[in-house]
């Protein structure tokens, strides 16, 4: 029966019942075992990578320190070499050799006996 027929037949018209909307029930979300495992694995990976970065930085620092020590040793050795070279030059000077020959060995320089080879 249609609505108009109901009114004509004397039946009382009733409004359709409103459906009561139910609010969606929010179920607290539980973390599953799989999600926990993924978070643990992710945390372990991040920890491992950070540990690797720290270890490589420590190796770089150690290598830089070793290079610095070697450079200092090299510079000290260069100073010693330079001092010895200047001492060798001063000891090998012709004036010193002539003076040593005259005073210590009793030799005399005779320019007439010097022969220059070509």
Short mmCIF file of N, CA and C in Angstrom, two decimals:
data_model
loop_
_atom_site.label_atom_id
_atom_site.label_comp_id
_atom_site.label_asym_id
_atom_site.label_seq_id
_atom_site.Cartn_x
_atom_site.Cartn_y
_atom_site.Cartn_z
N UNK A 1 0.80 -1.16 0.00
CA UNK A 1 0.00 0.00 0.00
C UNK A 1 0.85 1.24 0.00
N UNK A 2 0.38 2.16 -0.75
CA UNK A 2 1.14 3.38 -0.84
C UNK A 2 0.68 4.33 0.24
N UNK A 3 1.31 5.37 0.37
CA UNK A 3 1.03 6.32 1.43
C UNK A 3 -0.32 7.00 1.22
N UNK A 4 -0.61 7.31 0.01
CA UNK A 4 -1.90 7.96 -0.27
C UNK A 4 -3.06 7.03 0.00
N UNK A 5 -2.92 5.77 -0.25
CA UNK A 5 -3.97 4.81 0.02
C UNK A 5 -4.20 4.67 1.51
N UNK A 6 -3.18 4.75 2.30
CA UNK A 6 -3.32 4.65 3.73
C UNK A 6 -4.13 5.82 4.28
N UNK A 7 -3.84 7.00 3.77
CA UNK A 7 -4.55 8.19 4.23
C UNK A 7 -6.02 8.08 3.83
N UNK A 8 -6.27 7.60 2.63
CA UNK A 8 -7.64 7.48 2.16
C UNK A 8 -8.39 6.38 2.91
N UNK A 9 -7.81 5.38 3.28
CA UNK A 9 -8.44 4.29 4.00
C UNK A 9 -8.66 4.62 5.46
N UNK A 10 -8.15 5.71 5.90
CA UNK A 10 -8.37 6.11 7.26
C UNK A 10 -7.28 5.65 8.20
N UNK A 11 -6.33 5.10 7.67
CA UNK A 11 -5.23 4.70 8.53
C UNK A 11 -4.37 5.92 8.85
N UNK A 12 -3.89 5.87 9.98
CA UNK A 12 -3.06 6.99 10.42
C UNK A 12 -1.67 6.86 9.80
N UNK A 13 -1.24 7.97 9.40
CA UNK A 13 0.06 7.98 8.76
C UNK A 13 1.12 8.15 9.83
N UNK A 14 2.13 7.33 9.77
CA UNK A 14 3.23 7.44 10.71
C UNK A 14 4.50 7.73 9.93
N UNK A 15 5.29 8.56 10.54
CA UNK A 15 6.56 8.91 9.89
C UNK A 15 7.50 7.72 9.99
N UNK A 16 8.28 7.55 8.97
CA UNK A 16 9.22 6.43 9.03
C UNK A 16 10.19 6.64 10.20
N UNK A 17 10.53 5.57 10.82
CA UNK A 17 11.42 5.63 11.97
C UNK A 17 12.83 5.98 11.51
N UNK A 18 13.40 6.88 12.27
CA UNK A 18 14.79 7.24 11.97
C UNK A 18 15.69 6.15 12.51
N UNK A 19 16.64 5.85 11.68
CA UNK A 19 17.59 4.85 12.14
C UNK A 19 18.64 5.55 13.00
N UNK A 20 18.86 5.00 14.13
CA UNK A 20 19.83 5.57 15.04
C UNK A 20 21.23 5.15 14.56
N UNK A 21 22.02 6.19 14.35
CA UNK A 21 23.38 5.89 13.92
C UNK A 21 24.20 5.46 15.11
N UNK A 22 24.86 4.38 14.92
CA UNK A 22 25.75 3.95 15.97
C UNK A 22 27.12 4.55 15.70
N UNK A 23 27.68 5.12 16.75
CA UNK A 23 29.00 5.68 16.59
C UNK A 23 29.99 4.53 16.43
N UNK A 24 30.96 4.75 15.55
CA UNK A 24 31.92 3.66 15.36
C UNK A 24 32.69 3.41 16.65
N UNK A 25 32.78 2.18 16.97
CA UNK A 25 33.48 1.78 18.18
C UNK A 25 34.98 1.76 17.87
N UNK A 26 35.72 2.56 18.61
CA UNK A 26 37.16 2.60 18.41
C UNK A 26 37.79 1.51 19.26
N UNK A 27 38.32 0.56 18.58
CA UNK A 27 38.96 -0.55 19.26
C UNK A 27 40.43 -0.19 19.42
N UNK A 28 40.93 -0.23 20.65
CA UNK A 28 42.36 0.08 20.80
C UNK A 28 43.18 -0.91 19.99
N UNK A 29 44.07 -0.35 19.21
CA UNK A 29 44.85 -1.17 18.30
C UNK A 29 45.98 -1.83 19.06
N UNK A 30 46.10 -3.08 18.88
CA UNK A 30 47.18 -3.83 19.50
C UNK A 30 48.32 -3.98 18.52
N UNK A 31 49.51 -3.98 19.06
CA UNK A 31 50.68 -4.18 18.21
C UNK A 31 50.90 -5.68 18.08
N UNK A 32 50.95 -6.11 16.85
CA UNK A 32 51.09 -7.54 16.62
C UNK A 32 52.55 -7.97 16.80
N UNK A 33 52.73 -9.27 16.88
CA UNK A 33 54.09 -9.80 17.04
C UNK A 33 54.96 -9.47 15.83
N UNK A 34 54.35 -9.51 14.66
CA UNK A 34 55.11 -9.19 13.45
C UNK A 34 55.59 -7.75 13.46
N UNK A 35 54.72 -6.83 13.89
CA UNK A 35 55.12 -5.43 13.97
C UNK A 35 56.22 -5.24 15.00
N UNK A 36 56.09 -5.92 16.12
CA UNK A 36 57.13 -5.83 17.15
C UNK A 36 58.47 -6.32 16.60
N UNK A 37 58.42 -7.42 15.87
CA UNK A 37 59.66 -7.96 15.30
C UNK A 37 60.26 -6.97 14.30
N UNK A 38 59.40 -6.35 13.47
CA UNK A 38 59.91 -5.38 12.50
C UNK A 38 60.55 -4.19 13.21
N UNK A 39 59.94 -3.71 14.30
CA UNK A 39 60.51 -2.58 15.04
C UNK A 39 61.84 -2.98 15.69
N UNK A 40 61.89 -4.18 16.22
CA UNK A 40 63.13 -4.65 16.85
C UNK A 40 64.23 -4.79 15.81
N UNK A 41 63.89 -5.37 14.67
CA UNK A 41 64.89 -5.54 13.60
C UNK A 41 65.35 -4.18 13.10
N UNK A 42 64.43 -3.24 12.93
CA UNK A 42 64.79 -1.89 12.50
C UNK A 42 65.71 -1.21 13.50
N UNK A 43 65.39 -1.35 14.79
CA UNK A 43 66.22 -0.74 15.83
C UNK A 43 67.61 -1.37 15.83
N UNK A 44 67.67 -2.69 15.65
CA UNK A 44 68.98 -3.36 15.60
C UNK A 44 69.80 -2.91 14.40
N UNK A 45 69.14 -2.73 13.27
CA UNK A 45 69.85 -2.27 12.07
C UNK A 45 70.39 -0.86 12.29
N UNK A 46 69.57 0.02 12.85
CA UNK A 46 70.02 1.39 13.11
C UNK A 46 71.17 1.39 14.13
N UNK A 47 71.06 0.57 15.16
CA UNK A 47 72.13 0.47 16.15
C UNK A 47 73.41 -0.05 15.51
N UNK A 48 73.28 -1.07 14.68
CA UNK A 48 74.47 -1.63 14.01
C UNK A 48 75.13 -0.62 13.09
N UNK A 49 74.32 0.12 12.33
CA UNK A 49 74.89 1.13 11.44
C UNK A 49 75.57 2.25 12.22
N UNK A 50 74.94 2.67 13.31
CA UNK A 50 75.58 3.73 14.11
C UNK A 50 76.87 3.22 14.74
N UNK A 51 76.89 1.97 15.15
CA UNK A 51 78.11 1.38 15.70
C UNK A 51 79.20 1.32 14.64
N UNK A 52 78.83 0.98 13.40
CA UNK A 52 79.80 0.93 12.32
C UNK A 52 80.36 2.33 12.03
N UNK A 53 79.52 3.34 12.07
CA UNK A 53 79.98 4.71 11.83
C UNK A 53 80.96 5.14 12.91
N UNK A 54 80.63 4.85 14.16
CA UNK A 54 81.52 5.22 15.27
C UNK A 54 82.85 4.48 15.15
N UNK A 55 82.81 3.21 14.78
CA UNK A 55 84.04 2.44 14.63
C UNK A 55 84.91 3.00 13.51
N UNK A 56 84.29 3.36 12.40
CA UNK A 56 85.08 3.91 11.29
C UNK A 56 85.67 5.27 11.67
N UNK A 57 84.93 6.07 12.41
CA UNK A 57 85.47 7.36 12.87
C UNK A 57 86.64 7.15 13.81
N UNK A 58 86.56 6.13 14.66
CA UNK A 58 87.66 5.84 15.57
C UNK A 58 88.90 5.40 14.79
N UNK A 59 88.71 4.60 13.75
CA UNK A 59 89.84 4.19 12.92
C UNK A 59 90.45 5.37 12.19
N UNK A 60 89.60 6.28 11.69
CA UNK A 60 90.12 7.47 11.01
C UNK A 60 90.91 8.34 11.97
N UNK A 61 90.40 8.51 13.20
CA UNK A 61 91.11 9.30 14.19
C UNK A 61 92.45 8.67 14.52
N UNK A 62 92.47 7.36 14.67
CA UNK A 62 93.72 6.66 14.97
C UNK A 62 94.72 6.80 13.82
N UNK A 63 94.24 6.67 12.60
CA UNK A 63 95.12 6.81 11.44
C UNK A 63 95.66 8.24 11.34
N UNK A 64 94.81 9.23 11.61
CA UNK A 64 95.25 10.62 11.56
C UNK A 64 96.31 10.89 12.63
N UNK A 65 96.12 10.30 13.81
CA UNK A 65 97.11 10.46 14.87
C UNK A 65 98.44 9.83 14.47
N UNK A 66 98.39 8.63 13.88
CA UNK A 66 99.61 7.97 13.43
C UNK A 66 100.33 8.79 12.35
N UNK A 67 99.57 9.37 11.43
CA UNK A 67 100.16 10.20 10.38
C UNK A 67 100.83 11.42 11.01
N UNK A 68 100.17 12.02 11.99
CA UNK A 68 100.74 13.19 12.66
C UNK A 68 102.05 12.83 13.37
N UNK A 69 102.09 11.69 14.03
CA UNK A 69 103.31 11.25 14.71
C UNK A 69 104.43 11.02 13.69
N UNK A 70 104.10 10.38 12.58
CA UNK A 70 105.11 10.14 11.54
C UNK A 70 105.61 11.45 10.93
N UNK A 71 104.73 12.41 10.75
CA UNK A 71 105.16 13.69 10.21
C UNK A 71 106.11 14.39 11.18
N UNK A 72 105.81 14.32 12.46
CA UNK A 72 106.71 14.92 13.45
C UNK A 72 108.08 14.25 13.43
N UNK A 73 108.10 12.92 13.35
CA UNK A 73 109.37 12.20 13.28
C UNK A 73 110.14 12.59 12.02
N UNK A 74 109.41 12.70 10.92
CA UNK A 74 110.04 13.07 9.65
C UNK A 74 110.65 14.46 9.74
N UNK A 75 109.91 15.41 10.31
CA UNK A 75 110.43 16.77 10.45
C UNK A 75 111.66 16.81 11.37
N UNK A 76 111.63 16.05 12.46
CA UNK A 76 112.79 15.99 13.35
C UNK A 76 113.99 15.39 12.64
N UNK A 77 113.76 14.36 11.87
CA UNK A 77 114.86 13.73 11.13
C UNK A 77 115.42 14.68 10.08
N UNK A 78 114.56 15.47 9.45
CA UNK A 78 115.04 16.46 8.48
C UNK A 78 115.91 17.51 9.16
N UNK A 79 115.52 17.94 10.36
CA UNK A 79 116.32 18.92 11.10
C UNK A 79 117.69 18.34 11.42
N UNK A 80 117.69 17.09 11.89
CA UNK A 80 118.97 16.43 12.23
C UNK A 80 119.84 16.29 10.98
N UNK A 81 119.23 15.90 9.87
CA UNK A 81 119.97 15.75 8.62
C UNK A 81 120.55 17.08 8.17
N UNK A 82 119.77 18.15 8.29
CA UNK A 82 120.25 19.48 7.90
C UNK A 82 121.41 19.92 8.78
N UNK A 83 121.32 19.65 10.08
CA UNK A 83 122.42 20.00 10.99
C UNK A 83 123.67 19.22 10.65
N UNK A 84 123.52 17.92 10.39
CA UNK A 84 124.68 17.11 10.04
C UNK A 84 125.28 17.54 8.71
N UNK A 85 124.44 17.93 7.77
CA UNK A 85 124.94 18.38 6.47
C UNK A 85 125.72 19.68 6.62
N UNK A 86 125.21 20.60 7.43
CA UNK A 86 125.94 21.87 7.63
C UNK A 86 127.25 21.60 8.38
N UNK A 87 127.22 20.67 9.33
CA UNK A 87 128.46 20.31 10.05
C UNK A 87 129.47 19.67 9.10
N UNK A 88 128.98 18.81 8.21
CA UNK A 88 129.86 18.17 7.24
C UNK A 88 130.46 19.20 6.30
N UNK A 89 129.67 20.17 5.88
CA UNK A 89 130.19 21.22 5.00
C UNK A 89 131.26 22.05 5.71
N UNK A 90 131.02 22.35 6.99
CA UNK A 90 132.00 23.16 7.72
C UNK A 90 133.28 22.36 7.97
N UNK A 91 133.16 21.05 8.25
CA UNK A 91 134.35 20.23 8.48
C UNK A 91 135.11 19.96 7.19
N UNK A 92 134.42 19.98 6.05
CA UNK A 92 135.08 19.67 4.78
C UNK A 92 135.56 20.90 4.03
N UNK A 93 135.53 22.06 4.66
CA UNK A 93 135.96 23.28 3.96
C UNK A 93 137.48 23.23 3.74
N UNK A 94 137.93 23.73 2.59
CA UNK A 94 139.37 23.68 2.28
C UNK A 94 140.23 24.45 3.30
N UNK A 95 139.73 25.55 3.83
CA UNK A 95 140.51 26.32 4.80
C UNK A 95 140.76 25.50 6.05
N UNK A 96 139.77 24.80 6.51
CA UNK A 96 139.91 23.97 7.72
C UNK A 96 140.89 22.83 7.47
N UNK A 97 140.81 22.23 6.29
CA UNK A 97 141.72 21.12 5.96
C UNK A 97 143.16 21.61 5.93
N UNK A 98 143.41 22.77 5.33
CA UNK A 98 144.77 23.32 5.27
C UNK A 98 145.26 23.65 6.67
N UNK A 99 144.41 24.25 7.48
CA UNK A 99 144.78 24.60 8.85
C UNK A 99 145.10 23.35 9.66
N UNK A 100 144.28 22.31 9.51
CA UNK A 100 144.51 21.05 10.22
C UNK A 100 145.82 20.41 9.78
N UNK A 101 146.07 20.44 8.48
CA UNK A 101 147.30 19.84 7.95
C UNK A 101 148.53 20.57 8.47
N UNK A 102 148.47 21.88 8.57
CA UNK A 102 149.63 22.64 9.03
C UNK A 102 149.85 22.50 10.53
N UNK A 103 148.78 22.54 11.33
CA UNK A 103 148.95 22.52 12.78
C UNK A 103 149.11 21.11 13.32
N UNK A 104 148.30 20.21 12.92
CA UNK A 104 148.30 18.87 13.50
C UNK A 104 149.34 17.94 12.86
N UNK A 105 149.44 18.01 11.54
CA UNK A 105 150.31 17.07 10.83
C UNK A 105 151.68 17.67 10.49
N UNK A 106 151.82 18.94 10.62
CA UNK A 106 153.11 19.58 10.34
C UNK A 106 153.39 19.72 8.86
N UNK A 107 152.43 19.68 8.03
CA UNK A 107 152.61 19.84 6.58
C UNK A 107 152.58 21.32 6.23
N UNK A 108 153.25 21.63 5.11
CA UNK A 108 153.26 23.01 4.63
C UNK A 108 152.73 23.02 3.20
N UNK A 109 152.02 24.08 2.91
CA UNK A 109 151.44 24.21 1.57
C UNK A 109 152.48 24.84 0.65
N UNK A 110 152.85 24.09 -0.40
CA UNK A 110 153.77 24.59 -1.41
C UNK A 110 152.98 24.67 -2.71
N UNK A 111 152.73 25.91 -3.17
CA UNK A 111 151.90 26.13 -4.35
C UNK A 111 152.61 25.61 -5.61
N UNK A 112 153.93 25.53 -5.62
CA UNK A 112 154.67 25.07 -6.79
C UNK A 112 154.47 23.57 -7.03
N UNK A 113 154.17 22.83 -6.00
CA UNK A 113 154.00 21.38 -6.15
C UNK A 113 152.57 21.00 -6.54
N UNK A 114 151.67 21.94 -6.60
CA UNK A 114 150.26 21.64 -6.93
C UNK A 114 150.15 21.52 -8.42
N UNK A 115 149.57 20.41 -8.85
CA UNK A 115 149.34 20.19 -10.29
C UNK A 115 147.83 20.06 -10.52
N UNK A 116 147.35 20.76 -11.50
CA UNK A 116 145.92 20.73 -11.84
C UNK A 116 145.74 19.79 -13.01
N UNK A 117 144.91 18.84 -12.87
CA UNK A 117 144.67 17.87 -13.93
C UNK A 117 143.51 18.34 -14.80
N UNK A 118 143.62 18.09 -16.11
CA UNK A 118 142.53 18.52 -16.99
C UNK A 118 141.31 17.65 -16.88
#
